[in-house]
Short mmCIF file of C-alpha atoms in Angstrom, two decimals:
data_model
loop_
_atom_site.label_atom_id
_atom_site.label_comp_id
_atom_site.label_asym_id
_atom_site.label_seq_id
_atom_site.Cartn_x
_atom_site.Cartn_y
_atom_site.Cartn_z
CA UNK A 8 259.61 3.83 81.32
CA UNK A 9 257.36 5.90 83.71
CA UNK A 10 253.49 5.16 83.29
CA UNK A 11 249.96 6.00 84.38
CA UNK A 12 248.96 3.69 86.69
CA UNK A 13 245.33 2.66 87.52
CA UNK A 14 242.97 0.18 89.14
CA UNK A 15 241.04 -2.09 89.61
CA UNK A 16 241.61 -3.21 85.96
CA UNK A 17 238.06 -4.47 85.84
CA UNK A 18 235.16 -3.96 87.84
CA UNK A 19 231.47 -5.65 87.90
CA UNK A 20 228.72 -4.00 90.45
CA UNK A 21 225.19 -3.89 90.51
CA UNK A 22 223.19 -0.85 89.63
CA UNK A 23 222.63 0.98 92.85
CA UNK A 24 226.05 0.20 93.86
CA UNK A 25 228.88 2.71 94.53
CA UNK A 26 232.27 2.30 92.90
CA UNK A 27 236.16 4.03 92.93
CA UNK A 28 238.38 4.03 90.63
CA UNK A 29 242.15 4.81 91.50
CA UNK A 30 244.97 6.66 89.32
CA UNK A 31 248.50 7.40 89.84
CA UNK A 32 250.36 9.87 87.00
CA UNK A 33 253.69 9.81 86.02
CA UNK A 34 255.80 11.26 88.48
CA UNK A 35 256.01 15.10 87.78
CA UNK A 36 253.11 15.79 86.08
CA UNK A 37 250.48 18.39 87.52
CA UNK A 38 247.48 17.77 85.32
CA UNK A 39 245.55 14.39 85.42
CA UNK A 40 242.44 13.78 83.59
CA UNK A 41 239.70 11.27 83.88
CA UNK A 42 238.12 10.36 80.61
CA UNK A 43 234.65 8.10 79.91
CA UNK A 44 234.76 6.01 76.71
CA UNK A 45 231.90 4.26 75.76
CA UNK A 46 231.90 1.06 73.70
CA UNK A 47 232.22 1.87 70.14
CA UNK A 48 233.24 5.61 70.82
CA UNK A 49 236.09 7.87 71.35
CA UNK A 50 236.95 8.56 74.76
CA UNK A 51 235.21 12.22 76.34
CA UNK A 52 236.51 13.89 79.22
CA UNK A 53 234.77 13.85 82.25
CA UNK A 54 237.34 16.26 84.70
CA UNK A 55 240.77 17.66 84.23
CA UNK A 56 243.35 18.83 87.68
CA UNK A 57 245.87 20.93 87.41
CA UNK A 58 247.47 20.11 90.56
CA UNK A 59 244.90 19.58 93.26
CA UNK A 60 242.53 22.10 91.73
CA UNK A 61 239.72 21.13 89.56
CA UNK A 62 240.31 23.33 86.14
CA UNK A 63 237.71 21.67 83.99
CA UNK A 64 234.39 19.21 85.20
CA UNK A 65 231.83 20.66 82.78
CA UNK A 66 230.64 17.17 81.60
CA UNK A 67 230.73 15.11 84.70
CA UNK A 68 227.48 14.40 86.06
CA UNK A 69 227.63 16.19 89.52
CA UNK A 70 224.34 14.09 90.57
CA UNK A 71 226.26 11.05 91.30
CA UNK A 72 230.08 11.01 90.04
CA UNK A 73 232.69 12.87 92.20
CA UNK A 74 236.45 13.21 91.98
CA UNK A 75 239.17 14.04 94.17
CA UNK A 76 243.28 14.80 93.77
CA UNK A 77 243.64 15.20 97.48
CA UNK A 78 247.08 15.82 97.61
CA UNK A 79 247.58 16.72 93.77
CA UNK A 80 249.15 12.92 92.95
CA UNK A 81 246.81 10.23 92.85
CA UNK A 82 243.05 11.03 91.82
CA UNK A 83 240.17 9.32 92.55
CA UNK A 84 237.09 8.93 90.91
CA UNK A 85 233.55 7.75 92.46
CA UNK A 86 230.12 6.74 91.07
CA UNK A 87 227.48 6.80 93.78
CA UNK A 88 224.77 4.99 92.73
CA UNK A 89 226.05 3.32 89.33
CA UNK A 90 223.56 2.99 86.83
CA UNK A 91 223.66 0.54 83.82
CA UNK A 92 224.31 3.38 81.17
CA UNK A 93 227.64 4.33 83.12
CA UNK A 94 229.23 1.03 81.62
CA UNK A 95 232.39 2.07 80.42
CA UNK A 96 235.98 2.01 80.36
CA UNK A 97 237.44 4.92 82.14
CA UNK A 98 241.30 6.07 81.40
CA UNK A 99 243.00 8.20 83.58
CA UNK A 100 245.81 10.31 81.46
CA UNK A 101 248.53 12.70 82.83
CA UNK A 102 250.42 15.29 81.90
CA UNK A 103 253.63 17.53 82.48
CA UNK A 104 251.02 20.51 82.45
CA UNK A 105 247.81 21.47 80.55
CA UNK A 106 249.22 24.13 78.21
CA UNK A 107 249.32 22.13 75.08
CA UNK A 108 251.95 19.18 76.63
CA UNK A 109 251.24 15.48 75.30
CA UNK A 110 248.96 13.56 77.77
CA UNK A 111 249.58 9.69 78.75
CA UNK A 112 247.21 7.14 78.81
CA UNK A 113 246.75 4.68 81.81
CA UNK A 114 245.64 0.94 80.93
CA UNK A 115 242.05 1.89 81.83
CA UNK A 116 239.35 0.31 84.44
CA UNK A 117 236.48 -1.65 82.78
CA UNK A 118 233.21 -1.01 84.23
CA UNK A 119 230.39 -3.18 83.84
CA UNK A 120 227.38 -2.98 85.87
CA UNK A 121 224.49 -5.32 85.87
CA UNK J 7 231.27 23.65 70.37
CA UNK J 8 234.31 21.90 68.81
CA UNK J 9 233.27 18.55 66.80
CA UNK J 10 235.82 15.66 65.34
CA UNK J 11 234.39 13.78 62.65
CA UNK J 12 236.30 10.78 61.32
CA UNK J 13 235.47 8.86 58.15
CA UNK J 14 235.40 5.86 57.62
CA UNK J 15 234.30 4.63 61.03
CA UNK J 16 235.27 1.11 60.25
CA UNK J 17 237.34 -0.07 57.30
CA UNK J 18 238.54 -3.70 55.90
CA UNK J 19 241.50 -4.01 54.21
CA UNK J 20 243.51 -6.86 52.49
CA UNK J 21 247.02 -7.13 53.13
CA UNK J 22 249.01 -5.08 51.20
CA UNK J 23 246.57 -2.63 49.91
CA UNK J 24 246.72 0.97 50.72
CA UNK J 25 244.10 3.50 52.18
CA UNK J 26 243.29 6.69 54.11
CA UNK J 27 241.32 7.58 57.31
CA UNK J 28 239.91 11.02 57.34
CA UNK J 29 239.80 13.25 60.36
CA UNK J 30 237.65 16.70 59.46
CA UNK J 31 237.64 18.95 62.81
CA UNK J 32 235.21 22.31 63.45
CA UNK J 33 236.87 25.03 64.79
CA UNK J 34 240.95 26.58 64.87
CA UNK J 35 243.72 24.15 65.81
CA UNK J 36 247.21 23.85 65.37
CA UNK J 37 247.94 20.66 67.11
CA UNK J 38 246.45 17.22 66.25
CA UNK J 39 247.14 14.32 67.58
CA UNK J 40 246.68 10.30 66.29
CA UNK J 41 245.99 7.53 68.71
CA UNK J 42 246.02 3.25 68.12
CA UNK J 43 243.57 1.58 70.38
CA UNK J 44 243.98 -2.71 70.59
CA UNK J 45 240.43 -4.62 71.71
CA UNK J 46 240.32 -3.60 75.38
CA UNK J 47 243.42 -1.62 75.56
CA UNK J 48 244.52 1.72 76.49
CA UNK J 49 245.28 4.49 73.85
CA UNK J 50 249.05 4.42 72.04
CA UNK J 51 250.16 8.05 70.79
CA UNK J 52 251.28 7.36 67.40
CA UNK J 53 251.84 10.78 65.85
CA UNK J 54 251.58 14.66 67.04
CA UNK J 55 250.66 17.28 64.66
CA UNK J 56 251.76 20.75 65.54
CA UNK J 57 251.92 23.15 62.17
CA UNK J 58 250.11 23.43 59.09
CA UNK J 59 251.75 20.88 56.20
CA UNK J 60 252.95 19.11 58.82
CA UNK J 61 253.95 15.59 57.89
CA UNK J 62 254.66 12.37 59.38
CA UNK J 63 255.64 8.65 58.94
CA UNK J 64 256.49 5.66 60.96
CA UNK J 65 256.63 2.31 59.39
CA UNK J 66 253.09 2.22 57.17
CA UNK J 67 252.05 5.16 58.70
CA UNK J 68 251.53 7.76 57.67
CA UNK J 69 249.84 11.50 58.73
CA UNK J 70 249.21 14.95 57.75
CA UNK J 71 247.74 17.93 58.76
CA UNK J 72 246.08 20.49 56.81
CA UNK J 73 244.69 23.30 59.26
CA UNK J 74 243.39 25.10 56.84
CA UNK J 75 241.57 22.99 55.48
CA UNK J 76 240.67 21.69 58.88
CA UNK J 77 241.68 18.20 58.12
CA UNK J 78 243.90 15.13 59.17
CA UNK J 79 244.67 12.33 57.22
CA UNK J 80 246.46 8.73 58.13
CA UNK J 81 247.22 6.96 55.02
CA UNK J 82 248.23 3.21 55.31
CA UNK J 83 250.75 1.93 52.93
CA UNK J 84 250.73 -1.92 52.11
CA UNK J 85 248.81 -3.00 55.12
CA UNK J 86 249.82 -6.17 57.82
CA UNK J 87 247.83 -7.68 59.91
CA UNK J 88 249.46 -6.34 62.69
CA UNK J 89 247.64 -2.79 61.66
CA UNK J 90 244.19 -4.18 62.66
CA UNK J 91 243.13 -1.71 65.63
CA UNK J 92 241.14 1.15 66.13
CA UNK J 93 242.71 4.63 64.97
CA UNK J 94 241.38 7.62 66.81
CA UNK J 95 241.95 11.31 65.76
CA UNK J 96 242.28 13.94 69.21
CA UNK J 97 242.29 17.88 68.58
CA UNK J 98 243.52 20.01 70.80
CA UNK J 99 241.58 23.47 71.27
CA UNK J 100 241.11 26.09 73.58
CA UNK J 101 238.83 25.78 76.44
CA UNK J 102 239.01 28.68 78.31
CA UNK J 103 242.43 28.49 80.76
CA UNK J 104 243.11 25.29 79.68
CA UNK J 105 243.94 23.21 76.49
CA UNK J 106 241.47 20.42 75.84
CA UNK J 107 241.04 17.20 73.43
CA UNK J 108 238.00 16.29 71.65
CA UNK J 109 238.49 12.83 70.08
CA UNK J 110 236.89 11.74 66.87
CA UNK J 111 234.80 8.44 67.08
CA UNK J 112 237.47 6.41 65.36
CA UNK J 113 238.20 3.71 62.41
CA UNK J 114 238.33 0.08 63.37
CA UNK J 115 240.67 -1.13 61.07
CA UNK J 116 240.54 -5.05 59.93
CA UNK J 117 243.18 -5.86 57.57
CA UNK J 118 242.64 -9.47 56.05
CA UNK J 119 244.94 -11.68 54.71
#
């Protein structure tokens, strides 16, 4: 069964530090999304492609967090410098398109940073 | 601004008991969506919600959707162990060009034995 793939699985860095976090959607789909849940919290979405194209980063924090779908497959998304509140698990999600179609979850990347 | 509210945000069961999570959303939808979370996992799609009356069940499970009302509902039936997770409700609206989910803060279900 096709799945979202992501890593690292778990990541520790210092504040200050920059960080990347790598997704790859199931094969076929044009939208990918990157989504920030906090501990104790349901996940929020921080950007949304359709294809290569950015359709939706209206709560990522532009100051230091950037994202890229280069090719419109794999995404990646950056934190430059990471700050202790940005402890999270991010999920990367995909689907077939962003018209109402069911998205899939990846495993998720642990952040901590101390 | 769409908001998700679900009640109870945690709940402890005994085994074989029965109960139901509450999902109350804010604004128009027609498609609602249930999500299982395990300590440290990633989200499992449990049940999608398209229509109004809508209604369905897997196993102890449950859901229903009233969008009038503008509310959800996963009801547990004789509860296992193998239940305890976190249950999150996701509502699908309108942003613009583009569909988008707001997810409720979710239950953290502990079923005893």
């Amino acid at each position: 069964e096709a799945e979202v793939a992501q890593s690292p699985r778990y990541k520790i860095t210092e504040k200050s530090q920059a960080v990347a976090f790598w997704c790859d959607p199931i094969s076929g789909h044009a939208t990918l999304y990157w989504y920030r849940q906090i501990l104790g919290q349901g996940p929020e979405l921080l950007v949304q492609f359709q294809d290569e194209s950015v359709v939706d980063d209206s709560q990522l924090p532009k100051d230091r967090f950037s994202a890229e779908r280069l090719k419109g497959v794999d995404s990646t998304l950056k934190i430059q410098p990471a700050e202790l509140g940005d402890s999270a698990m991010y999920l990367c999600a995909s689907s077939l398109g962003h018209f109402s179609y069911e998205q899939y979850f990846g495993p998720g990347t642990r952040l901590t940073v101390t | 601004e769409l908001k998700v509210e679900q009640n109870p945000l945690f709940l402890s069961m005994q085994e074989g008991k029965n109960y139901t999570i509450y999902c109350n959303y804010s604004t128009t939808s027609d498609r609602l969506y249930w999500y299982r979370q395990d300590p440290g996992k990633s989200l499992e799609s449990l049940f999608v919600l398209l229509s109004n009356g809508a209604v369905k069940q897997e196993g102890r499970l449950m859901a229903s959707l009233d969008t009038k009302a503008r509310l959800s509902t996963l009801h547990i039936t004789a509860a296992v162990h193998d239940l305890s997770a976190t249950y999150f409700c996701a509502v699908v609206h309108s942003g613009g060009s583009n569909y988008k989910l707001t997810f409720g803060k979710g239950t953290l279900l502990t079923v005893n034995p």
